[in-house]
Amino acid sequence: RPLQAGPYMAELDITYQCNCRCQMCQRWNDPRRDELSLDEYIKLAADLHAMGSHQISISGGEPLLRSDAFQIIESFAGRGMSVNLCTNGLLLKKYCDKIRSSGATCVTISLDGATAASHDKIRGIPGSYNQIKEGIEHLLKNPRSSRPLLRVRMTVSNHNAREIGPFYEKWHKVADDVLLQPVHHCTDAFYTGMDETDLVTNIQAEFTL
């Protein structure tokens, strides 16, 4: 029998293209480009809405590298679904106004360390931390009523676990939300860049919330 309701949440990787070279992720190195078209996403939005889905995560790769990323977001948000845009933040300042008007309810920005040195090493792009920080500051200049909720997310591994405390202290009074996500290994999703010894978090991080 058909389900009475579809999935509460759908996570959609709309592209594997990426402008980062992260140690823990090989999606940027994936040659596949057979992405769904905008029309296919519009149809998917209608189908998920009809099934009662509520939360949509738009991710990648880097979703903002698609020229139709905001139309994809609008196809879900326009049907009343809550859309979370997951981005590495490098294009945050450039597309700040479009993000604000897209209908997205949340923007999750990846920052993988409390310092520029650790973040840039993990992400493989020199200067990326400061560029992302500038984009965050630019978005936060707008009142909460005129922008999506802003979340910063740290992917925790043995490379940065000792920075959990400083990371939280740095961002919990700045961003609307702070998320700590353990690194994971999933060959089908191309999270395969780190050695197996790095895919655990066995370093005790001492901090007080």
CSV table of C-alpha atoms in Angstrom, one decimal, residues 9-207:
chain,number,residue,atom,x,y,z
A,9,MET,CA,13.1,15.5,5.0
A,10,ALA,CA,14.9,15.1,1.6
A,11,GLU,CA,18.6,15.8,1.2
A,12,LEU,CA,19.5,16.8,-2.4
A,13,ASP,CA,23.0,17.1,-3.8
A,14,ILE,CA,22.2,19.2,-6.8
A,15,THR,CA,25.8,19.1,-8.1
A,16,TYR,CA,29.2,17.5,-7.3
A,17,GLN,CA,31.1,20.5,-8.7
A,18,CYS,CA,33.0,22.3,-6.0
A,19,ASN,CA,35.4,25.1,-5.5
A,20,CYS,CA,37.0,23.5,-2.4
A,21,ARG,CA,39.4,20.6,-2.2
A,22,CYS,CA,38.5,19.2,1.2
A,23,GLN,CA,40.6,16.4,2.7
A,24,MET,CA,37.6,14.4,3.9
A,25,CYS,CA,35.5,14.7,0.7
A,26,GLN,CA,36.3,13.7,-2.9
A,27,ARG,CA,33.1,15.0,-4.5
A,28,TRP,CA,35.0,17.7,-6.2
A,29,ASN,CA,37.0,15.0,-7.9
A,30,ASP,CA,33.9,13.1,-9.2
A,31,PRO,CA,33.6,13.4,-13.0
A,32,ARG,CA,29.8,12.8,-13.0
A,33,ARG,CA,27.8,15.8,-14.4
A,34,ASP,CA,24.5,14.1,-15.1
A,35,GLU,CA,22.6,16.4,-12.8
A,36,LEU,CA,18.9,16.7,-12.7
A,37,SER,CA,17.6,19.7,-14.7
A,38,LEU,CA,15.7,22.6,-13.2
A,39,ASP,CA,12.5,21.2,-14.7
A,40,GLU,CA,13.1,17.9,-13.0
A,41,TYR,CA,13.6,19.6,-9.7
A,42,ILE,CA,10.4,21.6,-10.1
A,43,LYS,CA,8.6,18.3,-10.7
A,44,LEU,CA,10.3,16.7,-7.7
A,45,ALA,CA,9.2,19.7,-5.6
A,46,ALA,CA,5.6,19.1,-6.6
A,47,ASP,CA,5.9,15.3,-5.9
A,48,LEU,CA,7.5,15.8,-2.4
A,49,HIS,CA,5.0,18.5,-1.5
A,50,ALA,CA,2.2,16.1,-2.5
A,51,MET,CA,3.7,13.4,-0.3
A,52,GLY,CA,3.8,15.8,2.7
A,53,SER,CA,7.6,16.4,2.9
A,54,HIS,CA,8.6,19.4,5.0
A,55,GLN,CA,12.3,19.8,5.2
A,56,ILE,CA,14.6,20.1,2.1
A,57,SER,CA,18.4,20.3,2.2
A,58,ILE,CA,20.1,21.7,-0.9
A,59,SER,CA,23.7,20.7,-0.9
A,60,GLY,CA,26.6,19.5,-3.2
A,61,GLY,CA,29.4,19.8,-4.0
A,62,GLU,CA,28.9,23.5,-3.8
A,63,PRO,CA,25.3,24.2,-4.8
A,64,LEU,CA,25.9,27.9,-5.6
A,65,LEU,CA,28.1,26.9,-8.6
A,66,ARG,CA,24.8,26.0,-10.4
A,67,SER,CA,23.4,29.0,-12.2
A,68,ASP,CA,19.9,27.9,-11.4
A,69,ALA,CA,20.5,27.1,-7.7
A,70,PHE,CA,18.1,29.8,-6.5
A,71,GLN,CA,15.4,28.7,-8.9
A,72,ILE,CA,15.7,25.2,-7.4
A,73,ILE,CA,15.5,26.6,-3.9
A,74,GLU,CA,12.4,28.7,-4.9
A,75,SER,CA,10.7,25.6,-6.4
A,76,PHE,CA,10.6,24.0,-2.9
A,77,ALA,CA,10.3,27.2,-0.8
A,78,GLY,CA,7.4,28.4,-2.9
A,79,ARG,CA,5.4,25.3,-2.0
A,80,GLY,CA,5.9,26.1,1.7
A,81,MET,CA,8.7,23.7,2.4
A,82,SER,CA,11.5,24.6,4.7
A,83,VAL,CA,14.8,24.8,2.7
A,84,ASN,CA,18.3,24.5,4.2
A,85,LEU,CA,21.1,25.7,1.9
A,86,CYS,CA,24.3,23.9,2.7
A,87,THR,CA,27.3,25.8,1.3
A,88,ASN,CA,31.1,26.1,1.9
A,89,GLY,CA,30.5,29.9,2.1
A,90,LEU,CA,33.0,31.0,-0.5
A,91,LEU,CA,30.3,32.6,-2.6
A,92,LEU,CA,28.2,33.8,0.4
A,93,LYS,CA,29.1,37.5,0.0
A,94,LYS,CA,28.6,37.5,-3.8
A,95,TYR,CA,25.1,35.9,-3.5
A,96,CYS,CA,24.0,37.4,-0.2
A,97,ASP,CA,21.0,39.3,-1.6
A,98,LYS,CA,19.9,36.3,-3.7
A,99,ILE,CA,20.1,34.0,-0.7
A,100,ARG,CA,18.0,36.5,1.3
A,101,SER,CA,15.3,36.6,-1.3
A,102,SER,CA,15.3,32.9,-2.3
A,103,GLY,CA,13.0,31.7,0.4
A,104,ALA,CA,15.6,29.6,2.1
A,105,THR,CA,14.9,29.3,5.8
A,106,CYS,CA,18.4,28.4,6.9
A,107,VAL,CA,21.9,28.6,5.5
A,108,THR,CA,24.4,26.1,6.9
A,109,ILE,CA,28.1,27.2,6.3
A,110,SER,CA,31.0,24.8,6.7
A,111,LEU,CA,33.9,26.0,8.8
A,112,ASP,CA,36.3,23.3,9.8
A,113,GLY,CA,38.3,24.9,12.5
A,114,ALA,CA,38.6,27.8,15.0
A,115,THR,CA,41.5,29.3,13.0
A,116,ALA,CA,42.2,30.1,9.4
A,117,ALA,CA,45.3,27.8,9.4
A,118,SER,CA,43.4,24.7,10.4
A,119,HIS,CA,40.3,25.4,8.2
A,120,ASP,CA,42.3,26.3,5.1
A,121,LYS,CA,44.4,23.2,5.5
A,122,ILE,CA,41.4,20.9,5.7
A,123,ARG,CA,39.5,22.7,3.0
A,124,GLY,CA,42.5,22.9,0.6
A,125,ILE,CA,42.0,26.6,-0.3
A,126,PRO,CA,44.3,29.2,1.1
A,127,GLY,CA,42.5,32.3,2.3
A,128,SER,CA,39.1,30.6,2.4
A,129,TYR,CA,38.5,31.0,6.1
A,130,ASN,CA,38.8,34.8,5.9
A,131,GLN,CA,36.7,34.9,2.7
A,132,ILE,CA,33.9,32.9,4.4
A,133,LYS,CA,34.1,35.0,7.6
A,134,GLU,CA,33.6,38.1,5.5
A,135,GLY,CA,30.6,36.6,3.8
A,136,ILE,CA,29.1,35.7,7.2
A,137,GLU,CA,29.6,39.2,8.5
A,138,HIS,CA,28.0,40.6,5.3
A,139,LEU,CA,24.9,38.4,5.7
A,140,LEU,CA,24.6,39.2,9.4
A,141,LYS,CA,24.5,42.9,8.7
A,142,ASN,CA,20.8,42.3,7.8
A,143,PRO,CA,18.2,42.0,10.6
A,144,ARG,CA,17.1,38.4,11.4
A,145,SER,CA,13.6,39.2,10.0
A,146,SER,CA,15.1,39.7,6.5
A,147,ARG,CA,17.5,36.8,6.2
A,148,PRO,CA,17.6,33.0,6.7
A,149,LEU,CA,18.8,31.5,10.0
A,150,LEU,CA,22.6,31.3,9.8
A,151,ARG,CA,24.2,28.1,11.1
A,152,VAL,CA,28.0,27.3,11.2
A,153,ARG,CA,29.0,23.7,11.0
A,154,MET,CA,32.3,22.1,11.9
A,155,THR,CA,33.1,18.6,10.5
A,156,VAL,CA,35.0,17.1,13.4
A,157,SER,CA,37.9,14.7,12.9
A,158,ASN,CA,41.3,14.1,14.5
A,159,HIS,CA,42.6,17.0,12.5
A,160,ASN,CA,40.5,19.6,14.4
A,161,ALA,CA,38.9,18.0,17.5
A,162,ARG,CA,41.0,20.1,19.9
A,163,GLU,CA,39.4,23.2,18.4
A,164,ILE,CA,35.8,22.3,19.3
A,165,GLY,CA,35.8,24.5,22.4
A,166,PRO,CA,37.4,27.6,20.7
A,167,PHE,CA,35.1,27.1,17.7
A,168,TYR,CA,32.0,27.1,19.9
A,169,GLU,CA,33.2,30.1,21.9
A,170,LYS,CA,33.9,32.0,18.7
A,171,TRP,CA,30.6,31.4,17.0
A,172,HIS,CA,27.8,30.7,19.5
A,173,LYS,CA,27.0,34.4,20.1
A,174,VAL,CA,27.5,35.3,16.5
A,175,ALA,CA,25.7,32.7,14.4
A,176,ASP,CA,22.1,31.7,15.1
A,177,ASP,CA,23.2,28.0,15.5
A,178,VAL,CA,26.4,26.0,15.9
A,179,LEU,CA,26.5,22.4,14.6
A,180,LEU,CA,29.3,19.8,15.3
A,181,GLN,CA,29.2,17.0,12.8
A,182,PRO,CA,31.6,14.0,13.1
A,183,VAL,CA,33.4,13.1,9.9
A,184,HIS,CA,32.1,9.9,8.3
A,185,HIS,CA,33.1,7.4,5.7
A,186,CYS,CA,30.7,6.7,2.9
A,187,THR,CA,32.1,5.5,-0.4
A,188,ASP,CA,28.9,6.0,-2.3
A,189,ALA,CA,28.7,9.6,-1.2
A,190,PHE,CA,32.4,10.2,-1.9
A,191,TYR,CA,33.4,11.0,1.7
A,192,THR,CA,36.6,9.0,1.3
A,193,GLY,CA,39.5,11.5,1.4
A,194,MET,CA,41.0,10.8,4.9
A,195,ASP,CA,42.9,7.9,6.1
A,196,GLU,CA,40.9,5.5,8.3
A,197,THR,CA,42.8,6.7,11.4
A,198,ASP,CA,41.5,10.2,10.7
A,199,LEU,CA,37.9,9.1,10.4
A,200,VAL,CA,37.5,8.9,14.2
A,201,THR,CA,37.4,11.5,16.9
A,202,ASN,CA,39.4,9.9,19.8
A,203,ILE,CA,40.9,13.2,21.0
A,204,GLN,CA,39.1,14.4,24.1
A,205,ALA,CA,38.1,18.0,23.7
A,206,GLU,CA,37.7,19.8,27.0
A,207,PHE,CA,35.4,22.8,27.1
